[in-house]
Coordinates of N, CA, C and O and ligand atoms in Angstrom, one line a residue:
M1 N -181.5 -16.2 101.9 CA -182.7 -15.9 101.3 C -182.6 -15.8 99.7 O -181.6 -15.3 99.3
L2 N -183.6 -16.3 99.0 CA -183.6 -16.2 97.5 C -184.6 -15.2 97.2 O -185.9 -15.5 97.3
N3 N -184.2 -14.0 96.7 CA -185.2 -12.9 96.4 C -185.1 -12.7 94.9 O -184.2 -12.0 94.5
I4 N -186.1 -13.2 94.2 CA -186.0 -13.1 92.7 C -187.0 -12.2 92.1 O -188.2 -12.3 92.5
V5 N -186.6 -11.3 91.2 CA -187.5 -10.5 90.4 C -187.8 -11.2 89.1 O -186.8 -11.5 88.3
L6 N -189.0 -11.5 88.8 CA -189.3 -12.0 87.4 C -189.8 -10.8 86.6 O -190.8 -10.2 87.0
F7 N -189.1 -10.5 85.6 CA -189.2 -9.3 84.8 C -189.6 -9.6 83.4 O -189.1 -10.5 82.8
G8 N -190.6 -8.9 82.9 CA -191.0 -9.0 81.5 C -192.3 -8.4 81.2 O -193.0 -8.0 82.2
P9 N -192.6 -8.1 79.9 CA -193.9 -7.4 79.6 C -195.1 -8.2 79.9 O -195.0 -9.5 80.2
P10 N -196.3 -7.6 79.8 CA -197.5 -8.4 80.0 C -197.6 -9.5 79.0 O -197.4 -9.4 77.9
G11 N -197.9 -10.7 79.6 CA -198.0 -11.9 78.6 C -196.7 -12.6 78.5 O -196.7 -13.6 77.8
A12 N -195.7 -12.2 79.2 CA -194.4 -12.8 79.0 C -194.3 -14.2 79.7 O -193.4 -15.0 79.3
G13 N -195.2 -14.5 80.6 CA -195.2 -15.8 81.2 C -194.8 -15.7 82.6 O -194.3 -16.8 83.2
K14 N -194.8 -14.6 83.3 CA -194.2 -14.4 84.6 C -195.1 -15.2 85.6 O -194.6 -15.8 86.5
G15 N -196.4 -15.2 85.5 CA -197.3 -15.9 86.4 C -197.1 -17.4 86.3 O -196.9 -18.1 87.3
T16 N -197.0 -17.9 85.0 CA -196.8 -19.4 84.8 C -195.5 -19.9 85.4 O -195.4 -20.9 86.1
Q17 N -194.4 -19.1 85.2 CA -193.1 -19.5 85.7 C -193.1 -19.3 87.2 O -192.4 -20.2 87.9
S18 N -193.7 -18.3 87.7 CA -193.7 -18.1 89.2 C -194.3 -19.3 89.9 O -193.8 -19.7 91.0
S19 N -195.5 -19.8 89.4 CA -196.1 -20.9 90.1 C -195.2 -22.1 90.2 O -195.1 -22.9 91.1
K20 N -194.4 -22.3 89.1 CA -193.5 -23.5 89.1 C -192.3 -23.2 90.1 O -191.9 -24.1 90.7
L21 N -191.9 -22.0 90.1 CA -190.7 -21.6 90.9 C -191.0 -21.8 92.4 O -190.2 -22.3 93.2
I22 N -192.2 -21.3 92.8 CA -192.5 -21.4 94.3 C -192.6 -22.8 94.8 O -192.2 -23.1 95.9
E23 N -193.0 -23.7 93.9 CA -193.0 -25.0 94.2 C -191.7 -25.7 94.4 O -191.4 -26.3 95.4
K24 N -190.8 -25.4 93.4 CA -189.5 -26.0 93.4 C -188.6 -25.4 94.6 O -187.9 -26.1 95.2
Y25 N -188.7 -24.1 94.8 CA -187.8 -23.5 95.7 C -188.5 -23.1 97.0 O -187.9 -22.4 97.9
Q26 N -189.8 -23.4 97.2 CA -190.5 -23.1 98.4 C -190.4 -21.6 98.8 O -190.1 -21.2 99.9
L27 N -190.7 -20.7 97.8 CA -190.7 -19.3 97.9 C -192.1 -18.8 98.0 O -193.0 -19.4 97.7
V28 N -192.2 -17.5 98.5 CA -193.5 -16.8 98.6 C -193.7 -16.0 97.3 O -192.7 -15.3 96.9
H29 N -194.8 -16.2 96.6 CA -195.0 -15.5 95.3 C -195.8 -14.2 95.6 O -196.8 -14.2 96.2
I30 N -195.2 -13.0 95.2 CA -196.0 -11.9 95.4 C -196.2 -11.2 94.0 O -195.2 -10.8 93.3
S31 N -197.4 -11.2 93.5 CA -197.8 -10.6 92.3 C -198.6 -9.3 92.7 O -199.8 -9.5 93.2
T32 N -198.1 -8.2 92.3 CA -198.9 -6.9 92.7 C -200.2 -6.9 91.9 O -201.2 -6.4 92.4
G33 N -200.2 -7.4 90.7 CA -201.5 -7.5 89.9 C -202.5 -8.3 90.6 O -203.6 -7.9 90.7
D34 N -202.1 -9.5 91.1 CA -203.0 -10.4 91.8 C -203.6 -9.7 93.1 O -204.7 -9.7 93.4
L35 N -202.6 -8.9 93.8 CA -203.0 -8.3 95.0 C -204.0 -7.2 94.7 O -205.1 -7.1 95.4
F36 N -203.8 -6.4 93.6 CA -204.7 -5.4 93.3 C -206.1 -6.0 92.9 O -207.1 -5.5 93.2
R37 N -206.1 -7.1 92.1 CA -207.3 -7.7 91.6 C -208.1 -8.2 92.9 O -209.3 -8.1 92.9
A38 N -207.4 -8.7 93.9 CA -208.1 -9.1 95.1 C -208.7 -8.0 95.8 O -209.9 -8.0 96.3
H39 N -208.0 -6.8 95.9 CA -208.6 -5.6 96.5 C -209.8 -5.2 95.8 O -210.8 -4.8 96.4
I40 N -209.7 -5.3 94.4 CA -211.0 -4.8 93.6 C -212.1 -5.8 93.9 O -213.2 -5.3 94.2
K41 N -211.8 -7.0 93.9 CA -212.9 -8.0 94.2 C -213.5 -7.9 95.5 O -214.8 -7.9 95.7
N42 N -212.7 -7.5 96.5 CA -213.2 -7.4 97.9 C -213.7 -5.9 98.2 O -214.1 -5.6 99.3
E43 N -213.7 -5.1 97.1 CA -214.2 -3.8 97.2 C -213.6 -3.0 98.4 O -214.3 -2.3 99.1
T44 N -212.3 -3.1 98.6 CA -211.6 -2.3 99.6 C -211.4 -0.9 99.2 O -211.6 -0.5 97.9
E45 N -211.0 -0.1 100.0 CA -210.7 1.4 99.7 C -209.6 1.4 98.5 O -209.7 2.1 97.6
I46 N -208.6 0.6 98.7 CA -207.5 0.5 97.7 C -208.2 0.1 96.4 O -207.9 0.6 95.3
G47 N -209.0 -1.0 96.5 CA -209.6 -1.6 95.3 C -210.4 -0.5 94.5 O -210.3 -0.4 93.3
K48 N -211.2 0.4 95.3 CA -211.9 1.4 94.6 C -211.0 2.4 94.0 O -211.4 2.9 92.9
K49 N -209.9 2.7 94.6 CA -209.0 3.7 94.1 C -208.4 3.2 92.8 O -208.1 4.0 91.9
V50 N -208.0 1.9 92.7 CA -207.1 1.5 91.6 C -208.0 0.8 90.4 O -207.4 0.7 89.3
K51 N -209.3 0.6 90.6 CA -210.0 -0.2 89.6 C -210.0 0.4 88.2 O -209.6 -0.3 87.3
S52 N -210.2 1.7 88.1 CA -210.3 2.2 86.7 C -208.9 2.3 86.0 O -208.8 2.1 84.9
L53 N -207.9 2.6 86.9 CA -206.6 2.5 86.3 C -206.3 1.2 85.8 O -205.8 1.0 84.6
I54 N -206.5 0.1 86.6 CA -206.1 -1.3 86.1 C -206.9 -1.7 84.9 O -206.5 -2.2 84.0
D55 N -208.3 -1.4 85.0 CA -209.1 -1.7 83.8 C -208.6 -1.1 82.6 O -208.9 -1.6 81.5
N56 N -208.0 0.1 82.7 CA -207.6 0.8 81.5 C -206.1 0.6 81.2 O -205.5 1.2 80.3
G57 N -205.4 -0.3 81.9 CA -204.0 -0.7 81.6 C -203.0 0.4 82.0 O -201.9 0.4 81.5
I58 N -203.4 1.2 82.9 CA -202.6 2.3 83.4 C -201.9 1.9 84.7 O -202.5 1.2 85.6
L59 N -200.6 2.2 84.9 CA -199.9 1.8 86.1 C -200.5 2.5 87.4 O -200.8 3.6 87.3
V60 N -200.6 1.7 88.5 CA -201.1 2.3 89.7 C -200.0 3.3 90.3 O -198.8 2.9 90.1
P61 N -200.3 4.4 91.0 CA -199.2 5.2 91.6 C -198.2 4.4 92.4 O -198.7 3.4 93.1
D62 N -196.9 4.8 92.3 CA -195.9 4.1 93.1 C -196.2 4.0 94.6 O -195.9 3.0 95.1
S63 N -196.7 5.1 95.2 CA -196.8 5.0 96.6 C -197.8 3.9 97.1 O -197.5 3.1 98.0
V64 N -198.9 3.8 96.3 CA -199.9 2.8 96.6 C -199.3 1.4 96.5 O -199.4 0.5 97.3
T65 N -198.6 1.3 95.4 CA -198.0 -0.1 95.0 C -196.9 -0.5 96.0 O -196.9 -1.7 96.5
I66 N -196.1 0.5 96.3 CA -195.0 0.1 97.3 C -195.6 -0.3 98.6 O -195.2 -1.2 99.3
D67 N -196.6 0.4 99.1 CA -197.2 0.1 100.4 C -197.8 -1.3 100.4 O -197.6 -2.1 101.4
I68 N -198.6 -1.7 99.3 CA -199.1 -3.1 99.4 C -198.0 -4.2 99.2 O -198.1 -5.2 99.8
L69 N -197.0 -3.9 98.6 CA -195.9 -4.8 98.4 C -195.2 -5.0 99.8 O -195.0 -6.1 100.2
E70 N -194.9 -3.9 100.5 CA -194.2 -4.0 101.8 C -195.1 -4.7 102.8 O -194.6 -5.6 103.5
E71 N -196.4 -4.4 102.7 CA -197.3 -5.1 103.6 C -197.3 -6.6 103.4 O -197.3 -7.4 104.4
E72 N -197.2 -7.0 102.2 CA -197.3 -8.4 101.8 C -196.0 -9.1 102.2 O -196.0 -10.3 102.7
V73 N -194.9 -8.5 102.1 CA -193.6 -9.0 102.5 C -193.7 -9.3 104.1 O -193.3 -10.2 104.6
K74 N -194.2 -8.2 104.7 CA -194.2 -8.2 106.3 C -195.1 -9.4 106.7 O -194.9 -9.9 107.9
K75 N -196.1 -9.8 105.9 CA -197.1 -10.8 106.3 C -196.4 -12.1 106.3 O -197.0 -13.1 106.7
N76 N -195.2 -12.2 105.7 CA -194.5 -13.6 105.5 C -193.1 -13.6 106.2 O -192.1 -13.8 105.5
P77 N -193.1 -13.3 107.5 CA -191.7 -13.2 108.2 C -191.0 -14.5 108.1 O -189.7 -14.5 108.2
Q78 N -191.6 -15.6 108.0 CA -190.9 -17.0 107.9 C -190.4 -17.3 106.5 O -189.9 -18.4 106.3
A79 N -190.7 -16.5 105.5 CA -190.4 -16.9 104.1 C -188.9 -17.2 103.9 O -188.0 -16.5 104.5
K80 N -188.7 -18.2 103.0 CA -187.3 -18.5 102.6 C -186.8 -17.6 101.6 O -185.7 -17.6 101.1
G81 N -187.7 -16.9 101.0 CA -187.5 -15.9 100.0 C -188.8 -15.5 99.2 O -189.8 -16.1 99.5
F82 N -188.5 -14.7 98.2 CA -189.7 -14.2 97.5 C -189.5 -14.2 96.0 O -188.4 -14.0 95.5
I83 N -190.6 -14.4 95.3 CA -190.7 -14.2 93.8 C -191.5 -12.9 93.6 O -192.6 -12.9 94.0
F84 N -190.8 -11.9 93.1 CA -191.6 -10.6 92.9 C -192.0 -10.7 91.4 O -191.2 -10.8 90.5
D85 N -193.3 -10.7 91.2 CA -193.9 -10.9 89.9 C -194.7 -9.6 89.6 O -195.7 -9.3 90.2
G86 N -194.3 -8.8 88.6 CA -195.0 -7.5 88.2 C -194.6 -6.4 89.1 O -195.3 -5.3 89.1
F87 N -193.5 -6.6 89.8 CA -192.9 -5.5 90.8 C -191.5 -5.8 90.8 O -191.1 -6.9 91.0
P88 N -190.6 -4.8 90.7 CA -191.0 -3.3 90.5 C -191.2 -3.0 89.0 O -190.7 -3.7 88.1
R89 N -192.1 -2.1 88.7 CA -192.4 -1.8 87.4 C -192.0 -0.3 87.1 O -192.2 0.2 86.0
T90 N -191.4 0.4 88.0 CA -190.8 1.7 87.8 C -189.5 1.7 88.6 O -189.2 0.9 89.5
V91 N -188.6 2.7 88.2 CA -187.3 2.7 88.9 C -187.6 3.2 90.3 O -186.9 2.7 91.3
T92 N -188.6 4.1 90.6 CA -188.9 4.5 91.9 C -189.2 3.2 92.8 O -188.8 3.2 94.0
Q93 N -190.0 2.3 92.2 CA -190.4 1.1 93.0 C -189.1 0.2 93.2 O -189.0 -0.3 94.2
A94 N -188.2 0.2 92.2 CA -187.0 -0.7 92.3 C -186.2 0.0 93.5 O -185.6 -0.8 94.4
E95 N -186.0 1.2 93.5 CA -185.3 1.9 94.6 C -185.9 1.6 96.0 O -185.2 1.3 97.0
A96 N -187.2 1.7 96.0 CA -187.9 1.5 97.3 C -187.7 0.1 97.7 O -187.6 -0.1 98.9
L97 N -187.8 -0.8 96.8 CA -187.6 -2.3 97.1 C -186.2 -2.5 97.7 O -186.1 -3.2 98.7
D98 N -185.2 -1.9 97.1 CA -183.9 -2.1 97.6 C -183.8 -1.6 99.0 O -183.2 -2.2 99.9
A99 N -184.3 -0.4 99.2 CA -184.2 0.2 100.6 C -184.9 -0.6 101.6 O -184.4 -0.8 102.7
F100 N -186.1 -1.1 101.2 CA -186.9 -1.9 102.1 C -186.2 -3.2 102.5 O -186.1 -3.5 103.6
L101 N -185.6 -3.8 101.5 CA -184.9 -5.1 101.8 C -183.6 -4.8 102.6 O -183.3 -5.6 103.5
E102 N -183.0 -3.8 102.3 CA -181.8 -3.4 103.0 C -182.1 -3.2 104.5 O -181.3 -3.6 105.4
S103 N -183.2 -2.6 104.8 CA -183.6 -2.4 106.2 C -183.8 -3.7 106.9 O -183.9 -3.7 108.1
K104 N -184.0 -4.8 106.2 CA -184.2 -6.1 106.7 C -182.9 -6.9 106.5 O -182.9 -8.2 106.6
N105 N -181.8 -6.2 106.2 CA -180.5 -7.0 105.9 C -180.6 -8.0 104.8 O -180.0 -9.0 104.9
Q106 N -181.4 -7.7 103.8 CA -181.6 -8.6 102.7 C -181.3 -7.8 101.4 O -181.2 -6.6 101.4
E107 N -181.4 -8.5 100.3 CA -181.3 -7.9 99.0 C -181.9 -8.7 97.8 O -182.2 -9.9 98.1
I108 N -182.1 -8.1 96.7 CA -182.5 -8.9 95.5 C -181.3 -9.8 95.1 O -180.2 -9.3 94.9
T109 N -181.6 -11.1 95.0 CA -180.6 -12.0 94.5 C -180.3 -11.8 93.1 O -179.2 -11.7 92.6
G110 N -181.4 -11.8 92.3 CA -181.2 -11.6 90.8 C -182.6 -11.3 90.2 O -183.5 -11.6 90.8
V111 N -182.4 -10.9 88.9 CA -183.5 -10.6 88.1 C -183.5 -11.4 86.8 O -182.5 -11.5 86.1
V112 N -184.6 -12.2 86.7 CA -184.7 -13.0 85.4 C -185.6 -12.3 84.5 O -186.8 -12.1 84.8
Q113 N -185.1 -12.0 83.4 CA -185.8 -11.2 82.3 C -186.4 -12.2 81.3 O -185.6 -13.0 80.6
L114 N -187.7 -12.3 81.2 CA -188.3 -13.2 80.2 C -188.5 -12.4 78.9 O -189.3 -11.3 78.9
D115 N -187.8 -12.7 77.8 CA -187.8 -12.0 76.6 C -188.9 -12.6 75.6 O -188.7 -13.8 75.2
V116 N -189.8 -11.8 75.3 CA -190.9 -12.2 74.3 C -191.2 -11.0 73.4 O -191.4 -10.0 73.9
N117 N -191.3 -11.3 72.1 CA -191.6 -10.1 71.2 C -193.0 -9.7 71.2 O -193.9 -10.5 71.7
E118 N -193.3 -8.5 70.7 CA -194.6 -7.9 70.8 C -195.7 -8.7 70.2 O -196.8 -8.8 70.7
D119 N -195.4 -9.2 69.0 CA -196.5 -10.0 68.3 C -196.9 -11.2 69.1 O -198.1 -11.5 69.2
E120 N -195.9 -11.9 69.7 CA -196.3 -13.1 70.5 C -197.1 -12.7 71.7 O -198.1 -13.3 72.1
L121 N -196.7 -11.5 72.3 CA -197.4 -11.1 73.6 C -198.9 -10.8 73.2 O -199.8 -11.2 73.9
K122 N -199.1 -10.1 72.0 CA -200.5 -9.8 71.7 C -201.3 -11.1 71.4 O -202.5 -11.1 71.8
S123 N -200.7 -12.0 70.7 CA -201.5 -13.3 70.4 C -201.7 -14.1 71.7 O -202.8 -14.6 71.9
R124 N -200.8 -14.1 72.7 CA -201.0 -14.9 73.9 C -202.1 -14.2 74.7 O -203.0 -14.9 75.3
I125 N -202.2 -12.8 74.8 CA -203.1 -12.2 75.6 C -204.5 -12.3 74.9 O -205.5 -12.5 75.6
A126 N -204.5 -12.3 73.6 CA -205.9 -12.5 72.9 C -206.5 -13.9 73.3 O -207.6 -14.1 73.5
E127 N -205.6 -14.9 73.4 CA -205.9 -16.2 73.8 C -206.4 -16.2 75.3 O -207.5 -16.8 75.6
R128 N -205.6 -15.5 76.1 CA -206.0 -15.6 77.6 C -207.3 -14.8 77.8 O -208.0 -15.2 78.8
K129 N -207.6 -13.8 77.0 CA -208.8 -13.0 77.2 C -210.0 -13.9 77.2 O -211.0 -13.7 77.9
K130 N -210.0 -15.0 76.4 CA -211.1 -15.9 76.3 C -211.5 -16.5 77.6 O -212.6 -16.8 77.9
I131 N -210.5 -16.7 78.5 CA -210.8 -17.3 79.8 C -210.6 -16.4 81.0 O -211.2 -16.6 82.0
S132 N -209.8 -15.3 80.9 CA -209.5 -14.5 82.0 C -210.6 -13.5 82.4 O -210.7 -13.2 83.6
G133 N -211.4 -13.2 81.5 CA -212.4 -12.1 81.8 C -211.9 -10.8 82.2 O -212.6 -10.0 82.8
R134 N -210.5 -10.6 82.1 CA -209.9 -9.4 82.5 C -210.2 -8.2 81.6 O -209.9 -8.3 80.3
A135 N -210.7 -7.1 82.1 CA -211.1 -6.0 81.2 C -209.8 -5.5 80.5 O -209.9 -5.0 79.3
D136 N -208.6 -5.6 81.2 CA -207.5 -5.1 80.6 C -206.8 -6.0 79.6 O -205.7 -5.7 79.1
D137 N -207.5 -7.1 79.4 CA -206.9 -8.0 78.3 C -207.6 -7.6 76.9 O -207.3 -8.1 75.9
D138 N -208.5 -6.6 76.9 CA -209.0 -6.1 75.7 C -207.9 -5.5 74.9 O -207.0 -4.9 75.4
E139 N -208.0 -5.6 73.5 CA -206.9 -5.2 72.7 C -206.4 -3.8 73.0 O -205.2 -3.5 73.1
D140 N -207.4 -2.8 73.1 CA -206.9 -1.4 73.3 C -206.3 -1.2 74.6 O -205.3 -0.5 74.7
K141 N -206.7 -2.0 75.6 CA -206.1 -1.8 77.0 C -204.7 -2.5 77.0 O -203.8 -2.1 77.6
L142 N -204.7 -3.6 76.2 CA -203.4 -4.3 76.1 C -202.3 -3.4 75.5 O -201.2 -3.3 75.9
I143 N -202.7 -2.7 74.5 CA -201.8 -1.8 73.8 C -201.3 -0.7 74.8 O -200.1 -0.4 74.9
K144 N -202.2 -0.3 75.7 CA -201.9 0.8 76.8 C -200.9 0.1 77.7 O -199.9 0.7 78.1
R145 N -201.1 -1.2 78.1 CA -200.2 -1.8 79.1 C -198.8 -2.0 78.4 O -197.8 -1.8 79.1
I146 N -198.8 -2.3 77.1 CA -197.5 -2.6 76.4 C -196.7 -1.2 76.4 O -195.5 -1.1 76.6
E147 N -197.5 -0.1 76.1 CA -197.0 1.2 76.1 C -196.4 1.6 77.5 O -195.3 2.2 77.5
E148 N -197.1 1.3 78.5 CA -196.6 1.6 79.9 C -195.3 0.8 80.1 O -194.4 1.4 80.7
Y149 N -195.3 -0.4 79.7 CA -194.1 -1.2 79.8 C -192.9 -0.6 79.2 O -191.8 -0.4 79.7
F150 N -193.1 -0.2 77.9 CA -191.9 0.3 77.1 C -191.5 1.8 77.5 O -190.4 2.2 77.3
S151 N -192.6 2.5 78.1 CA -192.2 3.9 78.5 C -191.7 4.0 80.0 O -190.8 4.8 80.3
K152 N -192.1 3.1 80.9 CA -191.8 3.2 82.3 C -191.0 2.1 82.8 O -190.0 2.2 83.4
T153 N -191.6 0.8 82.5 CA -191.0 -0.4 83.2 C -189.7 -0.7 82.7 O -188.8 -1.2 83.4
I154 N -189.4 -0.5 81.3 CA -188.2 -1.0 80.7 C -186.9 -0.4 81.4 O -185.9 -1.0 81.5
H155 N -187.1 0.8 82.0 CA -186.0 1.5 82.7 C -185.5 0.8 84.0 O -184.4 1.1 84.5
V156 N -186.4 -0.2 84.4 CA -186.0 -0.9 85.6 C -184.8 -1.9 85.2 O -183.9 -2.2 86.1
L157 N -184.8 -2.3 84.0 CA -183.7 -3.2 83.6 C -182.3 -2.7 83.7 O -181.4 -3.3 84.4
P158 N -181.9 -1.5 83.2 CA -180.6 -0.8 83.4 C -180.3 -0.6 84.9 O -179.1 -0.8 85.3
Y159 N -181.3 -0.3 85.6 CA -181.2 -0.2 87.1 C -180.6 -1.4 87.7 O -179.5 -1.4 88.4
Y160 N -181.0 -2.6 87.4 CA -180.5 -3.8 87.9 C -179.3 -4.3 87.2 O -178.4 -5.0 87.7
Q161 N -179.2 -4.0 85.8 CA -178.0 -4.3 85.1 C -176.8 -3.7 85.7 O -175.7 -4.2 85.7
N162 N -176.9 -2.4 86.1 CA -175.8 -1.7 86.7 C -175.3 -2.4 88.0 O -174.2 -2.2 88.5
Q163 N -176.2 -3.2 88.6 CA -175.9 -4.0 89.8 C -175.3 -5.4 89.3 O -175.1 -6.2 90.3
G164 N -175.3 -5.7 88.1 CA -174.9 -6.9 87.6 C -175.8 -8.1 87.9 O -175.4 -9.2 88.1
K165 N -177.1 -7.8 88.0 CA -178.0 -8.8 88.5 C -179.0 -9.4 87.5 O -179.9 -10.2 87.9
V166 N -178.9 -9.0 86.2 CA -179.9 -9.5 85.3 C -179.5 -10.6 84.4 O -178.3 -10.6 83.9
K167 N -180.3 -11.7 84.3 CA -180.1 -12.8 83.4 C -181.3 -12.9 82.5 O -182.5 -12.8 82.9
K168 N -181.0 -12.8 81.1 CA -182.1 -12.8 80.1 C -182.4 -14.2 79.6 O -181.4 -14.9 79.2
I169 N -183.7 -14.6 79.6 CA -184.0 -15.9 79.0 C -185.0 -15.7 77.9 O -185.9 -14.9 77.9
N170 N -184.9 -16.6 76.9 CA -185.9 -16.6 75.8 C -187.2 -17.1 76.4 O -187.3 -18.3 76.8
G171 N -188.2 -16.3 76.3 CA -189.5 -16.6 76.9 C -190.5 -17.3 75.8 O -191.6 -17.5 76.2
I172 N -189.9 -17.6 74.8 CA -190.8 -18.3 73.7 C -190.4 -19.7 73.6 O -189.1 -20.1 73.6
G173 N -191.4 -20.7 73.6 CA -191.0 -22.1 73.4 C -191.8 -22.9 74.5 O -192.7 -22.4 75.1
N174 N -191.3 -24.1 74.7 CA -191.9 -24.9 75.7 C -191.7 -24.5 77.1 O -190.7 -24.1 77.6
I175 N -192.9 -24.6 77.8 CA -192.9 -24.0 79.2 C -191.9 -24.7 80.1 O -191.2 -24.0 80.9
E176 N -191.7 -26.1 80.0 CA -190.7 -26.8 80.8 C -189.3 -26.4 80.5 O -188.5 -26.2 81.3
E177 N -189.0 -26.1 79.2 CA -187.7 -25.7 78.8 C -187.3 -24.4 79.2 O -186.3 -24.1 79.8
I178 N -188.3 -23.5 79.2 CA -188.1 -22.1 79.7 C -187.9 -22.2 81.2 O -187.0 -21.6 81.7
F179 N -188.7 -23.1 81.9 CA -188.5 -23.2 83.4 C -187.1 -23.7 83.7 O -186.4 -23.2 84.6
N180 N -186.6 -24.7 82.9 CA -185.3 -25.2 83.2 C -184.2 -24.1 83.0 O -183.3 -24.0 83.8
N181 N -184.4 -23.3 82.0 CA -183.5 -22.2 81.8 C -183.6 -21.1 82.9 O -182.5 -20.6 83.4
V182 N -184.8 -20.9 83.4 CA -185.0 -20.0 84.5 C -184.2 -20.5 85.8 O -183.5 -19.7 86.4
C183 N -184.5 -21.8 86.0 CA -183.8 -22.4 87.2 C -182.3 -22.3 87.1 O -181.6 -22.0 88.1
A184 N -181.8 -22.6 85.9 CA -180.4 -22.6 85.7 C -179.8 -21.2 86.0 O -178.8 -21.0 86.6
S185 N -180.5 -20.2 85.6 CA -180.0 -18.8 85.8 C -180.1 -18.5 87.3 O -179.2 -17.9 87.9
I186 N -181.2 -19.0 88.0 CA -181.3 -18.7 89.4 C -180.1 -19.3 90.2 O -179.6 -18.7 91.1
E187 N -179.9 -20.5 89.8 CA -178.8 -21.2 90.5 C -177.4 -20.6 90.2 O -176.5 -20.9 91.0
A188 N -177.3 -19.9 89.1 CA -176.0 -19.3 88.8 C -175.9 -17.9 89.4 O -174.8 -17.3 89.3
F189 N -176.9 -17.4 90.0 CA -176.8 -16.0 90.6 C -175.8 -16.0 91.8 O -175.7 -16.9 92.5
Ligands
ADP1 P1 -199.7 -8.1 83.4 O1 -198.3 -8.5 83.7 O2 -200.4 -9.2 82.5 O3 -199.9 -6.8 82.7 P2 -200.4 -7.8 86.1 O4 -201.4 -8.7 86.7 O5 -199.0 -7.8 86.6 O6 -200.6 -8.0 84.6 O7 -200.8 -6.2 86.4 C1 -202.2 -5.8 86.0 C2 -202.2 -4.2 86.3 O8 -202.1 -4.1 87.7 C3 -201.2 -3.4 85.6 O9 -201.6 -3.1 84.2 C4 -201.3 -2.2 86.5 O10 -202.4 -1.3 86.2 C5 -201.4 -2.8 87.9 N1 -200.1 -3.1 88.5 C6 -199.6 -4.3 88.8 N2 -198.4 -4.3 89.4 C7 -198.0 -2.9 89.3 C8 -196.9 -2.2 89.8 N3 -195.8 -2.8 90.2 N4 -196.9 -0.8 89.6 C9 -198.0 -0.1 89.2 N5 -199.1 -0.8 88.7 C10 -199.2 -2.2 88.8

């Protein structure tokens, strides 16, 4: 199995690279952000619980997030592997994911870190805002998301670095070129 974590701040290009990766490697894409947005759209209990957090750029509590992630993995017993996009975002989530995969005799193959500076992130999301209609793409909410990333999510990196599993890719430039670099690092894991 190929279990890849795509890691990076909001706007780093995780979604874009994920859709190319699932096609090439026939993997299942799990984006916790997409799962939450579907819950909100369908007005489920979870959706009602997380809507204001998400609209304001605040991380959803770990317990809720870990539950929906595990549920989604269990829905795909035939998968050749997974691309985890936007998960784990805290060390608690990373530990839960390791324990969960271990219970299935699996593990994270590697973590691809998409490296993009803060100015570029802000200008990409300002562009995306025009078409995404996402409340959390507003500038003040984006600042909150970047703050959440640098205060909580960044600690996930040393967690995986200690396992020797992180490869860092320059996330600025041509999408195809970035994709080739992502694939090269996956193949070297
Ligand atoms: P982006 O990477 O552009 O910030 P996502 O679609 O990955 O967007 O996430 C949108 C929002 O969903 C986050 O700001 C957060 O509120 C919530 N979310 C997504 N994944 C997680 C997670 N793993 N843990 C906590 N909250 C999450």
